[in-house]
mmCIF file with all atom_site columns, C-alpha atoms in Angstrom:
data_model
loop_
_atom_site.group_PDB
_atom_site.id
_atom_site.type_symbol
_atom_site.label_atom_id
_atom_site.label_alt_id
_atom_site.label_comp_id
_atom_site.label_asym_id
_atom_site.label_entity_id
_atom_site.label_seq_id
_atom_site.pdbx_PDB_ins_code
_atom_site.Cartn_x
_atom_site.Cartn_y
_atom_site.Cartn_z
_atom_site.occupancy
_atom_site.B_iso_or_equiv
_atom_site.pdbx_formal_charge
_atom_site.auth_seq_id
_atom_site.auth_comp_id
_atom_site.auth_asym_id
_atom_site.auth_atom_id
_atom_site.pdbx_PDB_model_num
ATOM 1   C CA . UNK A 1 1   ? -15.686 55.826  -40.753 1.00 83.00 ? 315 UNK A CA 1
ATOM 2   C CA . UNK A 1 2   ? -13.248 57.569  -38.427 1.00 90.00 ? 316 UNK A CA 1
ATOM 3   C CA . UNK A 1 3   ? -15.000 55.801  -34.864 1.00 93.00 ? 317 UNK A CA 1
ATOM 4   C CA . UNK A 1 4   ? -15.746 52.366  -36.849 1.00 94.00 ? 318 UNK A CA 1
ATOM 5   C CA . UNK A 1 5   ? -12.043 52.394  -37.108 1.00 93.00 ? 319 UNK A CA 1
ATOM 6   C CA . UNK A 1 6   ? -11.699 53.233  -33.320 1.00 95.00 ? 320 UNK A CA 1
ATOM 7   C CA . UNK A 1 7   ? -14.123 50.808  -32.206 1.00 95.00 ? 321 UNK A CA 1
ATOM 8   C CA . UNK A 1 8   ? -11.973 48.198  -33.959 1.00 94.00 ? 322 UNK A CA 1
ATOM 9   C CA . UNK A 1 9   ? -8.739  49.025  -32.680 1.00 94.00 ? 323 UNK A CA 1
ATOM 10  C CA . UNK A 1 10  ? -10.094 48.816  -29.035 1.00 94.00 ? 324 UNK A CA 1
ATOM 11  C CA . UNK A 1 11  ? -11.844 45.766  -29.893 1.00 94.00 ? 325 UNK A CA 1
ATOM 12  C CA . UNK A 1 12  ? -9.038  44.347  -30.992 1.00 95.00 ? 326 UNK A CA 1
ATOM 13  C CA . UNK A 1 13  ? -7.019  45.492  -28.180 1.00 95.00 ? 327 UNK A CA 1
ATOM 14  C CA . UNK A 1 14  ? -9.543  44.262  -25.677 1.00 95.00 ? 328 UNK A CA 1
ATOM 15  C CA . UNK A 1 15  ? -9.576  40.814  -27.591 1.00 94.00 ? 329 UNK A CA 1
ATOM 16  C CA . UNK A 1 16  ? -5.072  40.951  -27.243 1.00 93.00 ? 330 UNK A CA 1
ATOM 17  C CA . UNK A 1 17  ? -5.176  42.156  -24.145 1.00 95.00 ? 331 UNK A CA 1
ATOM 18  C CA . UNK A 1 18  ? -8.057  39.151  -22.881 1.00 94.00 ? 332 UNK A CA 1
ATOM 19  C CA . UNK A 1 19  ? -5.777  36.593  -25.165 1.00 93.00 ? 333 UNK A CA 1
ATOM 20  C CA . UNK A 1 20  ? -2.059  37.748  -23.485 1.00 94.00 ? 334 UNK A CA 1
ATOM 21  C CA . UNK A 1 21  ? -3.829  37.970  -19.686 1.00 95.00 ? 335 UNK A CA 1
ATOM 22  C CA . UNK A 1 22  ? -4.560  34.626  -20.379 1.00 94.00 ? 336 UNK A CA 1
ATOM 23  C CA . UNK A 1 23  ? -1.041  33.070  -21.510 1.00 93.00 ? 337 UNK A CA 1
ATOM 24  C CA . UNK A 1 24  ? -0.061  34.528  -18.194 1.00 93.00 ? 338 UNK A CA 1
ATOM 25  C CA . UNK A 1 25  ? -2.316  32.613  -16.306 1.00 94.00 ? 339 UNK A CA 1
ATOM 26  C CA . UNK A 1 26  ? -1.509  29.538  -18.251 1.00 94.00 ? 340 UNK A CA 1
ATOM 27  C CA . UNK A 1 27  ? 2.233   30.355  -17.571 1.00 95.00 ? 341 UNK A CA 1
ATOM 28  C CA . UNK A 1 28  ? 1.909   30.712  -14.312 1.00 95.00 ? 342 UNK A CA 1
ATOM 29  C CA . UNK A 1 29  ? -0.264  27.477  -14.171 1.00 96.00 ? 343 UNK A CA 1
ATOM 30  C CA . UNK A 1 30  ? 2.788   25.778  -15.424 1.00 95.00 ? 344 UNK A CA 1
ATOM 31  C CA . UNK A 1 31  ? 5.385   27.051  -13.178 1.00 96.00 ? 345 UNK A CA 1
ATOM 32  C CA . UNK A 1 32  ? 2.905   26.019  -10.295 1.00 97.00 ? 346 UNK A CA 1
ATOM 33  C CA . UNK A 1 33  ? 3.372   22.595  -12.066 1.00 97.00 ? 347 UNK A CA 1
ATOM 34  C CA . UNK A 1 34  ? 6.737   22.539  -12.032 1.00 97.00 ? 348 UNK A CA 1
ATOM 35  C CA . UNK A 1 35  ? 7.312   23.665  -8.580  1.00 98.00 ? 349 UNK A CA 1
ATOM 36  C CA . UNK A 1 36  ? 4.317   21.064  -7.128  1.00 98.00 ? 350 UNK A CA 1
ATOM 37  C CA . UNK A 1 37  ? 6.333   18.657  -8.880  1.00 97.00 ? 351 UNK A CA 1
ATOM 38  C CA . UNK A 1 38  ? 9.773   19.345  -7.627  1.00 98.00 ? 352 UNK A CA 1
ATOM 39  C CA . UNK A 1 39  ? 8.218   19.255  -4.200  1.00 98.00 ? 353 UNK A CA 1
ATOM 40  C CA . UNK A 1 40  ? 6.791   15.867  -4.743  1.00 98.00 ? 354 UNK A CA 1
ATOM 41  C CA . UNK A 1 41  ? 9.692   14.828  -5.842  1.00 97.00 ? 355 UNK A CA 1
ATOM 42  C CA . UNK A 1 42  ? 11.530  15.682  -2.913  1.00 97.00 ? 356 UNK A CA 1
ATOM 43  C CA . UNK A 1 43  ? 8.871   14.197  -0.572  1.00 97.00 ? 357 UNK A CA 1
ATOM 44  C CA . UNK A 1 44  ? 9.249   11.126  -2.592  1.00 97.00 ? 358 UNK A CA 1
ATOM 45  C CA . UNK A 1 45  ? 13.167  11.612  -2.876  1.00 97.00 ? 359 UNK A CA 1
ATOM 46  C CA . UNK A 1 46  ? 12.861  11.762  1.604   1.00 97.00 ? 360 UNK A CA 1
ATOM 47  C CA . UNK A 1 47  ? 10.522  9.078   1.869   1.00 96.00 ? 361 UNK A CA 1
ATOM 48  C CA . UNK A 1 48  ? 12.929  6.252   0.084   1.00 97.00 ? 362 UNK A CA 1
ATOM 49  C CA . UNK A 1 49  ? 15.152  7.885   1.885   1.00 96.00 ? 363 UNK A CA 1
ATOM 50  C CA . UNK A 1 50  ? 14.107  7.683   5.271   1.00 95.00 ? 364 UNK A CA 1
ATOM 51  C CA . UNK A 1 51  ? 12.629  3.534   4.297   1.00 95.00 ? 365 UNK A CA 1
ATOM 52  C CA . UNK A 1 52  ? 16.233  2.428   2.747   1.00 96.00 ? 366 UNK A CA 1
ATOM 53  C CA . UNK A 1 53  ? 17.848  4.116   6.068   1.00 94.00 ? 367 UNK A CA 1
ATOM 54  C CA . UNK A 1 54  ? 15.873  2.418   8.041   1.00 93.00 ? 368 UNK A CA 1
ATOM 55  C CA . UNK A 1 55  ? 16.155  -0.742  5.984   1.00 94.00 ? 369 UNK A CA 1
ATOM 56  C CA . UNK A 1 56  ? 19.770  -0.925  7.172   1.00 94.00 ? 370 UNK A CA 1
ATOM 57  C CA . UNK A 1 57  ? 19.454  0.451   10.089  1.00 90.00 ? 371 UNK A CA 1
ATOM 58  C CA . UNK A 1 58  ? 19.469  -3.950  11.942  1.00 88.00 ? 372 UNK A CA 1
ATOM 59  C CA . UNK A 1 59  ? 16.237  -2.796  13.529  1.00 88.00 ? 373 UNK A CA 1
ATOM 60  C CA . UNK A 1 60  ? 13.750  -5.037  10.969  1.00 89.00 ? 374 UNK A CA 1
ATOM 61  C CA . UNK A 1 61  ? 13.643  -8.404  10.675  1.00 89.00 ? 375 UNK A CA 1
ATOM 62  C CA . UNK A 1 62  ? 16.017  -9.448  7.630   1.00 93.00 ? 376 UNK A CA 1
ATOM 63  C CA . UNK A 1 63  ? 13.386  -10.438 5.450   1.00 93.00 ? 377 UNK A CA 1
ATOM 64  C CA . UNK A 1 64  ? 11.897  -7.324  5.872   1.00 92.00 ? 378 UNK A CA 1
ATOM 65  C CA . UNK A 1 65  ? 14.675  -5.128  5.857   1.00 94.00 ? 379 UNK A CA 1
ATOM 66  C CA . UNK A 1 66  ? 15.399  -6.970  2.178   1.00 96.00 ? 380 UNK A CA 1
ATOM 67  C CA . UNK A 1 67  ? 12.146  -6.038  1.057   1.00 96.00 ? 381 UNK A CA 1
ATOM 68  C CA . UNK A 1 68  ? 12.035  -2.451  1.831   1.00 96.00 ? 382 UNK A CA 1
ATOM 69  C CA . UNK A 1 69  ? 15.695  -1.919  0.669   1.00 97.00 ? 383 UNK A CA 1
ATOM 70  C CA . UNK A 1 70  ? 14.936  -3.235  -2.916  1.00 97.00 ? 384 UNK A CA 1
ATOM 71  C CA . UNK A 1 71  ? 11.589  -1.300  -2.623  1.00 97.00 ? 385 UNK A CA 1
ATOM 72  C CA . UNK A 1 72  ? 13.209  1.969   -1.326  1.00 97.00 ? 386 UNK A CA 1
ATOM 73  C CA . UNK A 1 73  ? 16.448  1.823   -4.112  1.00 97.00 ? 387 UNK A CA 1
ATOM 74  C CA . UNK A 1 74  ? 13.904  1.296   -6.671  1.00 97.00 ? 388 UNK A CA 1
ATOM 75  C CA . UNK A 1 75  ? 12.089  4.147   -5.606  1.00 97.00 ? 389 UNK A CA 1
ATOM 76  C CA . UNK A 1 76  ? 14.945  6.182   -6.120  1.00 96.00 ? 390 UNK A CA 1
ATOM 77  C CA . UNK A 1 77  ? 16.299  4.394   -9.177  1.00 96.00 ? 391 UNK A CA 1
ATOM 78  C CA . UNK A 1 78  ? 13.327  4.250   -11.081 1.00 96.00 ? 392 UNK A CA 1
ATOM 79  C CA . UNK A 1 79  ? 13.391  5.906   -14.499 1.00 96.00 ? 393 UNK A CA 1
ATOM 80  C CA . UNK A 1 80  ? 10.614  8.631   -15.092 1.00 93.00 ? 394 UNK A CA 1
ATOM 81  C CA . UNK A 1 81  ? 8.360   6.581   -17.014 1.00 94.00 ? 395 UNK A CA 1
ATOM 82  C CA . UNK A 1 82  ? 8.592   3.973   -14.111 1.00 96.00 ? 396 UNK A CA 1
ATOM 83  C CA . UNK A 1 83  ? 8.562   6.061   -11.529 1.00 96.00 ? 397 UNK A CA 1
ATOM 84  C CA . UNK A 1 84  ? 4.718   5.402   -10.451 1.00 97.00 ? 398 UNK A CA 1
ATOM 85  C CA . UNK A 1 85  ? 5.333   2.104   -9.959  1.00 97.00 ? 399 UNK A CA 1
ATOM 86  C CA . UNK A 1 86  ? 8.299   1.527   -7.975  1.00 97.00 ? 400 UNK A CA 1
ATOM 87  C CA . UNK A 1 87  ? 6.380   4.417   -5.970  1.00 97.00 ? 401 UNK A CA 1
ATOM 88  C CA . UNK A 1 88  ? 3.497   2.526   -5.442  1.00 97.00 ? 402 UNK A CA 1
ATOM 89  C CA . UNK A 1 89  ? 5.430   -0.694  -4.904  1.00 97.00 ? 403 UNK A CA 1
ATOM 90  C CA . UNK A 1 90  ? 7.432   1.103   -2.167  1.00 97.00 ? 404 UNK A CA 1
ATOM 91  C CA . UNK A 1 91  ? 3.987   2.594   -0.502  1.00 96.00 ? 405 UNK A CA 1
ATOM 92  C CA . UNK A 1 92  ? 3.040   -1.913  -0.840  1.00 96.00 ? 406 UNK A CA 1
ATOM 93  C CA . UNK A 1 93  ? 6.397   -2.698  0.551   1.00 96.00 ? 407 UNK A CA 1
ATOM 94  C CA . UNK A 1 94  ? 5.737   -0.231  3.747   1.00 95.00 ? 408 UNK A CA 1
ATOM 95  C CA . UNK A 1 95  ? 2.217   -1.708  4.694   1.00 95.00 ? 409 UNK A CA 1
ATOM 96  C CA . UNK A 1 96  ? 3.255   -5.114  4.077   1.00 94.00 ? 410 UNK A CA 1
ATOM 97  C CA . UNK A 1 97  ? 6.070   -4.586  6.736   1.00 93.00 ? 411 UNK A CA 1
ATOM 98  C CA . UNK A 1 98  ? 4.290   -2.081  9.322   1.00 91.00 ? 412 UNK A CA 1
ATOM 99  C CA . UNK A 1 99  ? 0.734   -3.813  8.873   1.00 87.00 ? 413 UNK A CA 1
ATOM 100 C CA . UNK A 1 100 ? 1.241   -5.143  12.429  1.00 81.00 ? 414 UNK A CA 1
ATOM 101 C CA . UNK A 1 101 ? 1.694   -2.603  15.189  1.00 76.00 ? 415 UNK A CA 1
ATOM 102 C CA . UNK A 1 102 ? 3.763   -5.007  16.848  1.00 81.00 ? 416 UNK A CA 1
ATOM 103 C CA . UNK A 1 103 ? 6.312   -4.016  14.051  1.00 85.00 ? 417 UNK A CA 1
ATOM 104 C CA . UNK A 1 104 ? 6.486   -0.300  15.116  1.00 86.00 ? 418 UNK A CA 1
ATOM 105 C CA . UNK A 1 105 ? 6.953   -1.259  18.514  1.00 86.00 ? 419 UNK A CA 1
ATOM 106 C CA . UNK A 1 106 ? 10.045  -2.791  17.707  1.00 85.00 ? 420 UNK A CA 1
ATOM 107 C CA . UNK A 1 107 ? 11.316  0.405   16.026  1.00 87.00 ? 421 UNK A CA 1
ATOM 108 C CA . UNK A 1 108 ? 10.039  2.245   18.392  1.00 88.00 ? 422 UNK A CA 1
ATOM 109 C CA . UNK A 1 109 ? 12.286  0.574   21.319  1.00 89.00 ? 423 UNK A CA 1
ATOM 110 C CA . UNK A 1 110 ? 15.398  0.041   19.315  1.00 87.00 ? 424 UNK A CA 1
ATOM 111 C CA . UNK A 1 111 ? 18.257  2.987   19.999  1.00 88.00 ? 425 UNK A CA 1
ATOM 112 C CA . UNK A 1 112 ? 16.588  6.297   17.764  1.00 84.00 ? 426 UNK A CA 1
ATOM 113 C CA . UNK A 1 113 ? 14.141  4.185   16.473  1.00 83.00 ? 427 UNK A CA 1
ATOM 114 C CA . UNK A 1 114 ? 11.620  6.834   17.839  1.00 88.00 ? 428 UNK A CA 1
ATOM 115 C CA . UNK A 1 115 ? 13.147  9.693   15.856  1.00 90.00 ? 429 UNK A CA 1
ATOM 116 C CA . UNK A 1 116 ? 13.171  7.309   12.844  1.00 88.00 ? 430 UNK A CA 1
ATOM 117 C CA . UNK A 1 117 ? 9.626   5.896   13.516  1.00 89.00 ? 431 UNK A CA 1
ATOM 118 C CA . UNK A 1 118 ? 8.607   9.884   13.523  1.00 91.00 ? 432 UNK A CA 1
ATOM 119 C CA . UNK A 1 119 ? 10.581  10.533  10.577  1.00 93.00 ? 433 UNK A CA 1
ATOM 120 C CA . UNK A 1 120 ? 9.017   7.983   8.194   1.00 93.00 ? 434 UNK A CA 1
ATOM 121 C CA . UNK A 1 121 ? 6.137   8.908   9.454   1.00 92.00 ? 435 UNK A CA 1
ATOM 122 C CA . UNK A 1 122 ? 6.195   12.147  8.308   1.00 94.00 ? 436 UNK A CA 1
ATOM 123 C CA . UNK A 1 123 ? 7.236   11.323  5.089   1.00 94.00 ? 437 UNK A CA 1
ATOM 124 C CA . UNK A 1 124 ? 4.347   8.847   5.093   1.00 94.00 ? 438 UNK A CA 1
ATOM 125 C CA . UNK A 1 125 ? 2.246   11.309  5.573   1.00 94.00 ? 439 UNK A CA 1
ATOM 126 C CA . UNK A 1 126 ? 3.659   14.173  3.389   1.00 96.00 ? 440 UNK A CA 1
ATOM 127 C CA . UNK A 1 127 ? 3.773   12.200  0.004   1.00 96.00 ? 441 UNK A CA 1
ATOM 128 C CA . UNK A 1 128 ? -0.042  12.267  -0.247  1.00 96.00 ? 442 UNK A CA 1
ATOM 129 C CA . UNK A 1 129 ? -0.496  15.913  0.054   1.00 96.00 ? 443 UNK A CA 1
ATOM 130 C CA . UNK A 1 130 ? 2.530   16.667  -2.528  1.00 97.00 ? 444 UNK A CA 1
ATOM 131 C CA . UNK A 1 131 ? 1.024   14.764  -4.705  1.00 97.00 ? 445 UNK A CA 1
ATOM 132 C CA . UNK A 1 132 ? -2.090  16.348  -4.171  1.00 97.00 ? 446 UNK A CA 1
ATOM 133 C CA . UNK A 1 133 ? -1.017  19.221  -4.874  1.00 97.00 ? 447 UNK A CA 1
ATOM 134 C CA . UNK A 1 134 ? 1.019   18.398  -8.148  1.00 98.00 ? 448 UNK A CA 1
ATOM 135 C CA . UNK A 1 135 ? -2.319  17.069  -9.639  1.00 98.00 ? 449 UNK A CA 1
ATOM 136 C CA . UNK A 1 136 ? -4.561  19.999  -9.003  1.00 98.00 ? 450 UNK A CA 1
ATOM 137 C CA . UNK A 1 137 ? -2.123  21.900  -10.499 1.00 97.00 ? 451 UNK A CA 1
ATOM 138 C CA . UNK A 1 138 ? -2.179  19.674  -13.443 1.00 98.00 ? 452 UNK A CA 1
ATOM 139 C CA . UNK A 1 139 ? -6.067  19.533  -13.476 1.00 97.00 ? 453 UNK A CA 1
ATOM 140 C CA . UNK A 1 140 ? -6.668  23.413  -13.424 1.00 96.00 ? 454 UNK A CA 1
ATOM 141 C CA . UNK A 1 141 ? -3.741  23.609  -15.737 1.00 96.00 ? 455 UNK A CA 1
ATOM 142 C CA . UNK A 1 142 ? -5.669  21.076  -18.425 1.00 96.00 ? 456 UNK A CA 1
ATOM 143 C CA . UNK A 1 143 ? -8.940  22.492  -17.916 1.00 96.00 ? 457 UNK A CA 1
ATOM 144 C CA . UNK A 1 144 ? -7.304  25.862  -18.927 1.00 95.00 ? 458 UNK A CA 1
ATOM 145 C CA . UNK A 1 145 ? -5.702  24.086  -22.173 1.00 94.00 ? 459 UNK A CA 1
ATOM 146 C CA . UNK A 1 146 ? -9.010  22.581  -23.072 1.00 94.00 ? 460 UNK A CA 1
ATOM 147 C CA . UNK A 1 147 ? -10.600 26.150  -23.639 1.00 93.00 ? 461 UNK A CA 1
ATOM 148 C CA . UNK A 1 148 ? -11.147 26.940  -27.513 1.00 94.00 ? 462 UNK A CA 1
ATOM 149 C CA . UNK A 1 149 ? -9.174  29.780  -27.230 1.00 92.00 ? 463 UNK A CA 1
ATOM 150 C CA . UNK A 1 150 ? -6.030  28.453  -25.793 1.00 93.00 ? 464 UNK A CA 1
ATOM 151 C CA . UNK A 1 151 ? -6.143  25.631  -28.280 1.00 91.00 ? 465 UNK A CA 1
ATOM 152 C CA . UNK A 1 152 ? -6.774  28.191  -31.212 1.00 93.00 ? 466 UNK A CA 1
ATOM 153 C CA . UNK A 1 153 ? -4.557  30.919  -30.480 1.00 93.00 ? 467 UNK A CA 1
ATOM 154 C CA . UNK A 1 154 ? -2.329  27.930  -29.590 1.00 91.00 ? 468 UNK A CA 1
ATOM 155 C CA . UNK A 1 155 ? -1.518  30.135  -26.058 1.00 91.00 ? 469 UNK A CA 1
ATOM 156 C CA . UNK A 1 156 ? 0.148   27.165  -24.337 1.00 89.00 ? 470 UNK A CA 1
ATOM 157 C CA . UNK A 1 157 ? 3.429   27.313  -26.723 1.00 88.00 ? 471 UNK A CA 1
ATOM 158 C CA . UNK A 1 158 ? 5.392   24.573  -27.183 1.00 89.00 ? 472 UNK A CA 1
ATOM 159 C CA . UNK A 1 159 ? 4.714   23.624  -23.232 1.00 89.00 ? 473 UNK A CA 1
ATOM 160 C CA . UNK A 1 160 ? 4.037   19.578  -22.794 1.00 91.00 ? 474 UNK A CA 1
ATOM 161 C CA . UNK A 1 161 ? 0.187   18.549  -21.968 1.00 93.00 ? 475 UNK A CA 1
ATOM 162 C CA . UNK A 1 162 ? 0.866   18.284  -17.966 1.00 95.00 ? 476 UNK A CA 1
ATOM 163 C CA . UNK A 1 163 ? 0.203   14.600  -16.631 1.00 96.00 ? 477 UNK A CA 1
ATOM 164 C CA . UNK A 1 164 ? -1.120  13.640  -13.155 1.00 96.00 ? 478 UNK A CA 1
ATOM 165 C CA . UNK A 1 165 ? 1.172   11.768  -11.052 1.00 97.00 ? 479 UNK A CA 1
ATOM 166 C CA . UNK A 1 166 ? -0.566  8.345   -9.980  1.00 96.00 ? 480 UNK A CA 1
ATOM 167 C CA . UNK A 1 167 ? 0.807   6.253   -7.457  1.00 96.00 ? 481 UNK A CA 1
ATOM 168 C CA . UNK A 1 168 ? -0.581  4.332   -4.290  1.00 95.00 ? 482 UNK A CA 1
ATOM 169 C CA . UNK A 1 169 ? 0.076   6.527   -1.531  1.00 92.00 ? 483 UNK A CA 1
ATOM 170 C CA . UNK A 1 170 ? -2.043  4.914   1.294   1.00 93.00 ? 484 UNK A CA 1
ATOM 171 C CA . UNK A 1 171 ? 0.470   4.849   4.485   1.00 90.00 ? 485 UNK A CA 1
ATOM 172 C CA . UNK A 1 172 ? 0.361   2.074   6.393   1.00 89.00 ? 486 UNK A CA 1
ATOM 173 C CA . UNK A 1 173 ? -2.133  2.093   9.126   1.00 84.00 ? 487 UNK A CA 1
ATOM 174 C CA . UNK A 1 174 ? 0.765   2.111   11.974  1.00 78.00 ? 488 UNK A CA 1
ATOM 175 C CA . UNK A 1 175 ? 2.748   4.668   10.479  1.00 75.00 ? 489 UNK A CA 1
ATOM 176 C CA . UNK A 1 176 ? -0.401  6.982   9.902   1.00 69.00 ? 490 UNK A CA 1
ATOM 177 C CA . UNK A 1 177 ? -1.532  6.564   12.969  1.00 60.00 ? 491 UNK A CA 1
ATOM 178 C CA . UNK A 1 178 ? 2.225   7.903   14.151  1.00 49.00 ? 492 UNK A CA 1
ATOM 179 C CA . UNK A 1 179 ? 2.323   10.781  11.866  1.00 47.00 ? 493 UNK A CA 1
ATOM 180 C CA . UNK A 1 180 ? -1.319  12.033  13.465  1.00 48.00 ? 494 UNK A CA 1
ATOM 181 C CA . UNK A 1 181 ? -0.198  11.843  16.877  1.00 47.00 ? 495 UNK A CA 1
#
């Protein structure tokens, strides 16, 4: 009776101990999250930044310099549910303008228009791989959640089901061949 009671007790400690090892790796799943994120959202924050400056900056033609202004101050605007969209609308506005290399050639021989052709370039270029990162931190995080146990033992808390972030983040061809080089 004695070991039957033993054997329970460290099965039952085994079974705590498996159950609380896991919450930790969910946790720290979800602070990966949240840091991804706030990274993205600085690469995002420096990439309307960089556009908008540049937007104002005389070099552009005024029609274009219109375009990526609006684009650019609704990037930075935008409201969190709407925040994918003025993204990707941004990521639009910067192909439509730098789709011929004629256009970077202009930026490229106005007064710092190298260090601001370089600039956007890298935050062309970074805004992908944040946002790379944020979502497979959200995928491993979700395929953790879906387990039976996490869902039973409810292990996740009161934590919010992570969401990808979704935007178009193809850099113009111009600007992506800049960032490379």
């Amino acid at each position: 009776m004695t070991s039957t009671l033993i054997w329970i007790a460290v099965a039952l400690f085994a079974i705590g101990l498996y159950l609380s090892w896991t919450a930790g790796r969910l946790d720290r799943l979800h602070a990966r999250i949240d840091a991804a994120r706030a990274a993205l959202d600085a690469q995002l924050l420096r990439r309307a930044s960089v556009a908008q400056e540049l937007a104002t900056s005389g070099v552009l033609d005024p029609a274009a310099s219109i375009v990526l202004y609006e684009a650019a101050h609704a990037a930075r605007q935008a409201e969190e549910e709407h925040r994918e969209v003025a993204e990707s609308e941004l990521s639009q506005a910067l192909r439509a303008i730098f789709a011929e290399p004629g256009q970077m050639d202009v930026v490229r021989e106005a007064p710092g228009g190298e260090d601001a052709a370089n600039e956007l370039g890298q935050a062309v270029r970074r805004v992908p791989m944040a946002r790379r990162f944020h979502n497979d931190a959200v995928r491993a995080a979700r395929a953790l959640r879906r387990h039976r146990k996490v869902r039973w033992f409810r292990l996740a808390g009161h934590a919010p089901f992570p969401m990808a972030f979704e935007m178009d983040d193809e850099p113009p061809t111009a600007l992506a061949d800049r960032a490379a080089s």
